[in-house]
CSV table of C-alpha atoms and ligand atoms in Angstrom, one decimal:
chain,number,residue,atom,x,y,z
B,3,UNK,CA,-2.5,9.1,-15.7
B,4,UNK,CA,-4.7,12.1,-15.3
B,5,UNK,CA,-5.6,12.6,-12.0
B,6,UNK,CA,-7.0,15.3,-9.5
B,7,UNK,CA,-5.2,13.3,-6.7
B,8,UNK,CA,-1.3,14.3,-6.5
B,9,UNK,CA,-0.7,13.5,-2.5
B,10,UNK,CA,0.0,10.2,-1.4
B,11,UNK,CA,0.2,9.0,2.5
B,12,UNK,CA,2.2,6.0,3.1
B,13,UNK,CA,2.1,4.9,6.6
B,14,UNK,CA,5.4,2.8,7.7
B,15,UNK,CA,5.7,3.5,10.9
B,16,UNK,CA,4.7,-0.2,12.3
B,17,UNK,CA,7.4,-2.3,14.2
B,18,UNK,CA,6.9,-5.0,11.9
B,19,UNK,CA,7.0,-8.0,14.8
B,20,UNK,CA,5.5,-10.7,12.5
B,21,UNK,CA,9.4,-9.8,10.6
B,22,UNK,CA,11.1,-10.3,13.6
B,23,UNK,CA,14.6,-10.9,14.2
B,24,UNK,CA,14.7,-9.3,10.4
B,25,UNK,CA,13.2,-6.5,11.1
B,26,UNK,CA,15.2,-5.7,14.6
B,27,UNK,CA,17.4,-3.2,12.9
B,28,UNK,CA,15.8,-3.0,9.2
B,29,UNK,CA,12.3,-1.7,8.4
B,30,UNK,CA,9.5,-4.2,6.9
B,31,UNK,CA,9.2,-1.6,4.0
B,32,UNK,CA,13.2,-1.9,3.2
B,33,UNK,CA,13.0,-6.0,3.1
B,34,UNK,CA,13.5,-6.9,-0.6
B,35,UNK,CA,11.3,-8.7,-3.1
B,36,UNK,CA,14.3,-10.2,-5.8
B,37,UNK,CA,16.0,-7.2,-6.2
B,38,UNK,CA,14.0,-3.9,-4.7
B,39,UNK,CA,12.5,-3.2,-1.6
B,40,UNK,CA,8.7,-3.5,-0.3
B,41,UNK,CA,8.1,-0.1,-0.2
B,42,UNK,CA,9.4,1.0,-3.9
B,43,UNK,CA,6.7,-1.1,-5.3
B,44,UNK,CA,4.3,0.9,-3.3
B,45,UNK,CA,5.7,4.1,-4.6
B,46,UNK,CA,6.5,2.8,-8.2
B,47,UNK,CA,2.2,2.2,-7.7
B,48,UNK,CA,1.6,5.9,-6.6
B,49,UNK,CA,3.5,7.4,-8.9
B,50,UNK,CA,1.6,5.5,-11.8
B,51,UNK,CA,-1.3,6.2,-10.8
B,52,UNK,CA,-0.5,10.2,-11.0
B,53,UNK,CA,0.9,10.9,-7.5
B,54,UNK,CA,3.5,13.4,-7.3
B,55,UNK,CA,4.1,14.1,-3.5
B,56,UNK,CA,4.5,10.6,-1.7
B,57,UNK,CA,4.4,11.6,2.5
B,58,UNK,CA,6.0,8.9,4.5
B,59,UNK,CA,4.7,8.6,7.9
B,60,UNK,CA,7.4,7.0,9.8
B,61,UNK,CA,8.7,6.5,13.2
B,62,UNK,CA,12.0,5.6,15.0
B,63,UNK,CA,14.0,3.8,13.4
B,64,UNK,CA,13.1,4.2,9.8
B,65,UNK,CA,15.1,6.9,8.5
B,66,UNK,CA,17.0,4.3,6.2
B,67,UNK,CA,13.1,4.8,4.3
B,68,UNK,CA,14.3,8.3,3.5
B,69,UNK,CA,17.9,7.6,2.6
B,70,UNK,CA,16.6,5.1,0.0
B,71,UNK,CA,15.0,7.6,-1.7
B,72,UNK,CA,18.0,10.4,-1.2
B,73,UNK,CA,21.0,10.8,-3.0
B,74,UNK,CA,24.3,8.0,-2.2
B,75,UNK,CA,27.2,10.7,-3.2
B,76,UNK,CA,29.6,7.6,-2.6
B,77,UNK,CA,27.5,4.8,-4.4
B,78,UNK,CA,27.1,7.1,-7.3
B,79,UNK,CA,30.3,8.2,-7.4
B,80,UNK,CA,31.6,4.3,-7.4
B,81,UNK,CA,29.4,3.4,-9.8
B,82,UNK,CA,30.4,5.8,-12.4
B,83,UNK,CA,33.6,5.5,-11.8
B,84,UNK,CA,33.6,1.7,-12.9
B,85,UNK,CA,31.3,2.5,-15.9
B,86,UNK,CA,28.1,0.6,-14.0
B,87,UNK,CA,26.3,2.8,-15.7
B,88,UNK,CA,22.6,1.0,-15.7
B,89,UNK,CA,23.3,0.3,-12.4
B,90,UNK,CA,23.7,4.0,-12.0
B,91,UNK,CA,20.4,4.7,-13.9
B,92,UNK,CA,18.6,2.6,-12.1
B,93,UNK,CA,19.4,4.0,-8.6
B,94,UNK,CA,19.3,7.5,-10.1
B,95,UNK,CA,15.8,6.9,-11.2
B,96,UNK,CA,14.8,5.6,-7.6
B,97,UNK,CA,15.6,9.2,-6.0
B,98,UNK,CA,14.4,10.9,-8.9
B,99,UNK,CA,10.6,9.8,-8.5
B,100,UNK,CA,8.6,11.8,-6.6
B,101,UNK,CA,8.8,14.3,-3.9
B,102,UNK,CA,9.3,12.7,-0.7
B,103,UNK,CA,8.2,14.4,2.2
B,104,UNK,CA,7.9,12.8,5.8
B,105,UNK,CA,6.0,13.3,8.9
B,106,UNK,CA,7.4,11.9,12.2
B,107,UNK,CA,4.9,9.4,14.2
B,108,UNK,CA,5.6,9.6,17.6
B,109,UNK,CA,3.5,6.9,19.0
B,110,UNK,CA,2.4,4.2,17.5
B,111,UNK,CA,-1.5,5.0,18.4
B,112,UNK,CA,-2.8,3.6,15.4
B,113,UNK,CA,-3.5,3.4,11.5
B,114,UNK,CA,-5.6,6.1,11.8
B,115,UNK,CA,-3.8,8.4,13.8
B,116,UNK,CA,-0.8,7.7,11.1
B,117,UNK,CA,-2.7,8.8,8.6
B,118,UNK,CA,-3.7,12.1,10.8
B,119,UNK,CA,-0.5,13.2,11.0
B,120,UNK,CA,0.2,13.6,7.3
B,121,UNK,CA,-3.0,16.5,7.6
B,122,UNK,CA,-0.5,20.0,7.7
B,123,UNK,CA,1.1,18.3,4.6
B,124,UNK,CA,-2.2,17.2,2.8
B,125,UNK,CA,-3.9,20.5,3.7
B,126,UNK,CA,-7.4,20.7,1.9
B,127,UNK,CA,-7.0,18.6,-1.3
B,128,UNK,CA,-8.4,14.8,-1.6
B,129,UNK,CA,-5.3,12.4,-1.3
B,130,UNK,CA,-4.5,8.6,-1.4
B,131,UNK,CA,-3.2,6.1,1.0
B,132,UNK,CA,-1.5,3.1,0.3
B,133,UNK,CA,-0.3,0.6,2.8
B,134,UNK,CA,3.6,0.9,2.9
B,135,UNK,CA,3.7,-3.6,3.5
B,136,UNK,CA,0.4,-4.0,0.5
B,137,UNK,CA,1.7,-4.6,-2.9
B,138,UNK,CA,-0.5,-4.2,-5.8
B,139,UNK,CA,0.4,-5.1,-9.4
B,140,UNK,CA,-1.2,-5.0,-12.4
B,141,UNK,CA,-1.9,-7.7,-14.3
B,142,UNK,CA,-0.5,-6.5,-17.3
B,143,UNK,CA,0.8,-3.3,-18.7
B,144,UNK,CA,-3.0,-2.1,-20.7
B,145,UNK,CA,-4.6,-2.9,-16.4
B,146,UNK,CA,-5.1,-0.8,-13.7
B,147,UNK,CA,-3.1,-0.9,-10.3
B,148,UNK,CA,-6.3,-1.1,-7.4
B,149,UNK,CA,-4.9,2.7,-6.8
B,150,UNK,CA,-5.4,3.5,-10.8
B,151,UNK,CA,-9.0,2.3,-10.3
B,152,UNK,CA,-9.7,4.4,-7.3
B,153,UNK,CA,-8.4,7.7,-9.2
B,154,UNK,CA,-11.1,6.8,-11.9
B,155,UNK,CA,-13.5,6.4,-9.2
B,156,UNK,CA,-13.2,9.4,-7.6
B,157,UNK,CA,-12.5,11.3,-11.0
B,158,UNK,CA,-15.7,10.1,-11.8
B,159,UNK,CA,-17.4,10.9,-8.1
B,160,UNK,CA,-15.6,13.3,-6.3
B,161,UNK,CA,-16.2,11.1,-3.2
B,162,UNK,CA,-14.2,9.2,-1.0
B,163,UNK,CA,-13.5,5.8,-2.3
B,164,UNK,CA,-11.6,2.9,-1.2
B,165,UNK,CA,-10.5,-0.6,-2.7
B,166,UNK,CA,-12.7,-3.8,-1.6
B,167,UNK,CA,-11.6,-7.1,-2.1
B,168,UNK,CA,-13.8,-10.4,-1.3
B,169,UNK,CA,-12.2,-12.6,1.0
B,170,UNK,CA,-12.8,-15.8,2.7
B,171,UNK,CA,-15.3,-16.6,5.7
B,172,UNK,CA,-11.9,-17.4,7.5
B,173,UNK,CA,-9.8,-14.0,7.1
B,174,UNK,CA,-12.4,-11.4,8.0
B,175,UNK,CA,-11.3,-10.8,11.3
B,176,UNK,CA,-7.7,-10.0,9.9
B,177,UNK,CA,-9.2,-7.0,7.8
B,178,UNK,CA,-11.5,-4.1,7.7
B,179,UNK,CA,-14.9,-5.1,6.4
B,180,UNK,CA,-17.3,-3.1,5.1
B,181,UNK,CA,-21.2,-3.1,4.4
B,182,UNK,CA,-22.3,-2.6,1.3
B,183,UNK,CA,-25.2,-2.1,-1.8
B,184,UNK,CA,-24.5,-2.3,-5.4
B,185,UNK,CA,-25.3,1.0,-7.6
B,186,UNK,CA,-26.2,2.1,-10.6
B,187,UNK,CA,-22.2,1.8,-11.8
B,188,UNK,CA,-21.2,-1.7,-12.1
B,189,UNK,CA,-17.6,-0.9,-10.5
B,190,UNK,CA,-18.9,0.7,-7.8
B,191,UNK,CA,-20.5,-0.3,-4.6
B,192,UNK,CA,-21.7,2.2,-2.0
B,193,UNK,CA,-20.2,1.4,1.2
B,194,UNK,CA,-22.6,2.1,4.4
B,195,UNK,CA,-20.7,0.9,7.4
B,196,UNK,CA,-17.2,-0.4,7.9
B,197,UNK,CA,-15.7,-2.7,10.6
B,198,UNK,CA,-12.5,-3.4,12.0
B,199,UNK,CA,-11.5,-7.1,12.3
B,200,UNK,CA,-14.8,-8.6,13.0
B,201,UNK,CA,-15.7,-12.1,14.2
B,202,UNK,CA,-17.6,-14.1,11.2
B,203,UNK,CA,-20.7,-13.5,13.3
B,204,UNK,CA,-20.2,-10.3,13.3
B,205,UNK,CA,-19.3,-9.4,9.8
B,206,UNK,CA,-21.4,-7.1,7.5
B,207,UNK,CA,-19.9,-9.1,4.7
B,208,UNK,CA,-16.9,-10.7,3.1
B,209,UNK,CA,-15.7,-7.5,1.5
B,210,UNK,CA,-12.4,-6.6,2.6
B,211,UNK,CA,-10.2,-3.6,3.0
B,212,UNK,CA,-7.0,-4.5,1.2
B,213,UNK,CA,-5.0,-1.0,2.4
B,214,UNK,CA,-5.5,1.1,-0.6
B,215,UNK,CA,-7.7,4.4,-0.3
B,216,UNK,CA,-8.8,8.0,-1.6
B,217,UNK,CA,-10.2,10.4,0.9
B,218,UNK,CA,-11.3,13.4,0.8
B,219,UNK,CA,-9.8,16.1,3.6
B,220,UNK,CA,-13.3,15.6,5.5
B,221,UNK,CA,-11.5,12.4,6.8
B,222,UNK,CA,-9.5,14.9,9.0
B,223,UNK,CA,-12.4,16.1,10.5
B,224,UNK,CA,-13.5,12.4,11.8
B,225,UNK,CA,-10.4,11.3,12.7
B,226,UNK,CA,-9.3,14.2,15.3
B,227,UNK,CA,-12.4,13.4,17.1
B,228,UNK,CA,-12.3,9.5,17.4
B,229,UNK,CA,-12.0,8.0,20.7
B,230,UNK,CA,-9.7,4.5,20.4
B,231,UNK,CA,-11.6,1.7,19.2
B,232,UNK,CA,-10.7,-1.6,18.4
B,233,UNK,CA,-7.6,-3.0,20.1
B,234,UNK,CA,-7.6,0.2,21.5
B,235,UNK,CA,-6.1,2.2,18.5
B,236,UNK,CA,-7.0,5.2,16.9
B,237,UNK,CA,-9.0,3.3,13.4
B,238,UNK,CA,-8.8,4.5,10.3
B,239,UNK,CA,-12.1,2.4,9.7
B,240,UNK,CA,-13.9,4.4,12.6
B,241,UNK,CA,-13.4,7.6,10.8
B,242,UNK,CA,-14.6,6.0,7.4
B,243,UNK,CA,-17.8,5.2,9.0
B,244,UNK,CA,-18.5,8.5,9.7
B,245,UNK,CA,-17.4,9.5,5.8
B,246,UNK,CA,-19.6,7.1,4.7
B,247,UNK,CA,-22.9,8.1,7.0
B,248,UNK,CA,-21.9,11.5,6.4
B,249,UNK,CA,-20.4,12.5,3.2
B,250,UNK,CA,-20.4,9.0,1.4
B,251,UNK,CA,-17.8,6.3,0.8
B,252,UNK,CA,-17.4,4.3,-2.2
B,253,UNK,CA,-15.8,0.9,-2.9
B,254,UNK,CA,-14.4,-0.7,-5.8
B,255,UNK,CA,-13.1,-3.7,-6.9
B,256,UNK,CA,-10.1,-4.6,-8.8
B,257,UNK,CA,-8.5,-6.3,-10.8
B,258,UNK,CA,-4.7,-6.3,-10.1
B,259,UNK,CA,-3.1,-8.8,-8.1
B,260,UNK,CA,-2.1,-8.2,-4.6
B,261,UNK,CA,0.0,-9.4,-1.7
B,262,UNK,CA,0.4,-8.6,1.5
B,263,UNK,CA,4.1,-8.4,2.2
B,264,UNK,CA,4.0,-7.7,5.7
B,265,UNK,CA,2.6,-11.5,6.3
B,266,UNK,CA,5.1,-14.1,5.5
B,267,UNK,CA,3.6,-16.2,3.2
B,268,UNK,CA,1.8,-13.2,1.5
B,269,UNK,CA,6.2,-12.0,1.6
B,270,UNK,CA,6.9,-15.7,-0.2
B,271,UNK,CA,4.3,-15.5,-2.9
B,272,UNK,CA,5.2,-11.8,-3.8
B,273,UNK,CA,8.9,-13.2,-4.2
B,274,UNK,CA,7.1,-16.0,-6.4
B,275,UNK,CA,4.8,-14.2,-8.5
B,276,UNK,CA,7.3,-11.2,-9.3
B,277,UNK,CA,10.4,-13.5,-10.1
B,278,UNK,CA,8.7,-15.2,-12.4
B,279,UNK,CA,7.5,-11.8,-14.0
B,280,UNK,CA,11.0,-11.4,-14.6
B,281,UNK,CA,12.4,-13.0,-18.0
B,282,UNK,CA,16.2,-13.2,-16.1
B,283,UNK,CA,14.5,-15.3,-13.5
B,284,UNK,CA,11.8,-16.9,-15.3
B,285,UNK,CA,13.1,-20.2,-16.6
B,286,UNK,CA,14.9,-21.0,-14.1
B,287,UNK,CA,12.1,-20.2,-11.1
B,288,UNK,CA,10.0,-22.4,-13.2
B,289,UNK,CA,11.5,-25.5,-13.3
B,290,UNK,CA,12.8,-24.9,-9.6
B,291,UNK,CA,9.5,-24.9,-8.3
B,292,UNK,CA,8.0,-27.4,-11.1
B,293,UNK,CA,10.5,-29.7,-9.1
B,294,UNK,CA,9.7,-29.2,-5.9
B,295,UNK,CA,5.8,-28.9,-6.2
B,296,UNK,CA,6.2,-32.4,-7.9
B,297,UNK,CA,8.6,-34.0,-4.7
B,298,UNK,CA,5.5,-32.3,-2.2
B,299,UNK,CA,3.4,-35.8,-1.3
D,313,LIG,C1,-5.0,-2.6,8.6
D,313,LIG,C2,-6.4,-1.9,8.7
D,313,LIG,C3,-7.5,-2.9,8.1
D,313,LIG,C4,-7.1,-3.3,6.7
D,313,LIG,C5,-5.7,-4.0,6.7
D,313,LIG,C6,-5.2,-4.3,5.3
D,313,LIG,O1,-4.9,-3.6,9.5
D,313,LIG,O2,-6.6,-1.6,10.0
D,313,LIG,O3,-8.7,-2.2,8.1
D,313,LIG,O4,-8.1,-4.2,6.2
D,313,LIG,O5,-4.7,-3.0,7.3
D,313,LIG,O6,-4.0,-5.1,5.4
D,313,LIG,P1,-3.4,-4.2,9.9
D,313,LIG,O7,-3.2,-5.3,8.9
D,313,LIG,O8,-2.4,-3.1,9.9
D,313,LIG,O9,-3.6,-4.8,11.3
């Protein structure tokens, strides 16, 4: 894809308690859905949509994030020596994606002070962020990702721009929610105030953040000046309130499926939904859960 954006921030630098005991030795991003983990899907997502540079921003405990992406010397060698050679491919492929690059979180002071540590990498170019436990897939191969759609955004705008998603009256307060009026572009809304996980009462809307952004390096700017705000973290939606009052903030909608993988049941129904995508596993995940749907009352 054609893009001005080539730097992507992933933040994985949460504990990932909801996980837990799984997650007691093995990051949320490394968990697998059938036969990769979490986080490749994320990456497989930047890359498509014409990332080149994918900045980790991680924390203790994660460096097996970074060895995914490295070089095995003994798997390698093992698997070429018993002539697996898709196998070998396949893993080769993995470490041969992008540039990896990552950026040490010492504490865990919030989303938006994640993504202010990837600024000496970003510098002073507009960059993406994906959420390292969001998954985002196309509905087929001619669709966009929800990143693919923000790249034409801001190719289009040259402004910040983040993914919206409508959700229901019961999950706003487990997202970011923004305000926002329709414009002259169909896919595009402008977005004039964003909050973190409001009460129904208190929600501008029912347009949710889903974790999938474009900013441009202003963001910085914002962020090193915010005071802790909800929950008393450093917000990523603080500082895009102040983009969008000051330099303007886009939101678009998409079309792709997504699941949040770092919620249990979202985990479940991204195991579902991409086993079945699978022709291997089709069939046979079919008439598995054919079955059991028909022995539920
Ligand atoms: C974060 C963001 C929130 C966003 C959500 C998407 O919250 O703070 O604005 O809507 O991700 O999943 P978290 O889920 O990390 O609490």
């Amino acid at each position: 894809m054609n893009s001005m954006i080539k730097k992507a921030v992933i933040p994985a630098a949460g504990l990932g308690t909801r996980f837990l005991p799984a997650t007691k030795n093995t990051p949320k991003e490394l968990l697998p859905i059938i036969d990769k983990p979490i986080i490749l899907y994320v990456v497989e997502e930047a890359i498509k949509a014409g990332i080149e540079d994918i900045i980790f921003i991680s924390g203790r405990g994660k460096h097996n994030i970074e060895d995914f992406f490295d070089i095995s010397v003994e798997l390698e060698l093992h698997l070429k020596q018993k002539n697996q050679l898709d196998l070998l491919e396949r893993i080769e492929n993995v470490r041969n994606l992008a540039n990896i690059i990552s950026v040490r979180q010492k504490k865990a002071l919030g989303l938006g002070h994640a993504v202010l540590c990837a600024k000496p990498v970003v510098g002073k170019e507009p960059f993406a962020v994906l959420l390292g436990d969001e998954i985002s897939i196309a509905k087929d191969e001619q669709s966009n990702t929800a990143l693919e759609s923000l790249v034409e955004g801001y190719n289009k705008t040259e402004q910040s721009i983040t993914s919206i998603m409508k959700v229901e009256k019961s999950e706003v307060s487990k997202y970011g929610i923004v305000a926002l009026e329709k414009t002259e572009d169909e896919s595009l809304f402008k977005i004039t105030d964003v909050v973190e996980k409001p009460s129904l009462q208190n929600a501008p809307s029912q347009y949710a953040l889903p974790g999938r952004y474009i900013f441009k390096p202003s963001v910085f700017q914002f962020l090193e000046n915010l005071k802790p705000g909800k929950n008393n973290e450093i917000q990523l939606t603080d500082a895009m309130t102040l983009e969008a009052k000051k330099n303007g903030l886009l939101g678009a909608t998409f079309d792709a499926k997504r699941f949040d993988a770092g919620d249990k049941l979202g985990y479940l129904m991204a195991n579902i939904e991409l086993g079945l995508q699978r022709p291997e596993l089709h069939e046979g995940l079919k008439k598995f859960l054919i079955e059991t749907v028909n022995k539920i009352n």
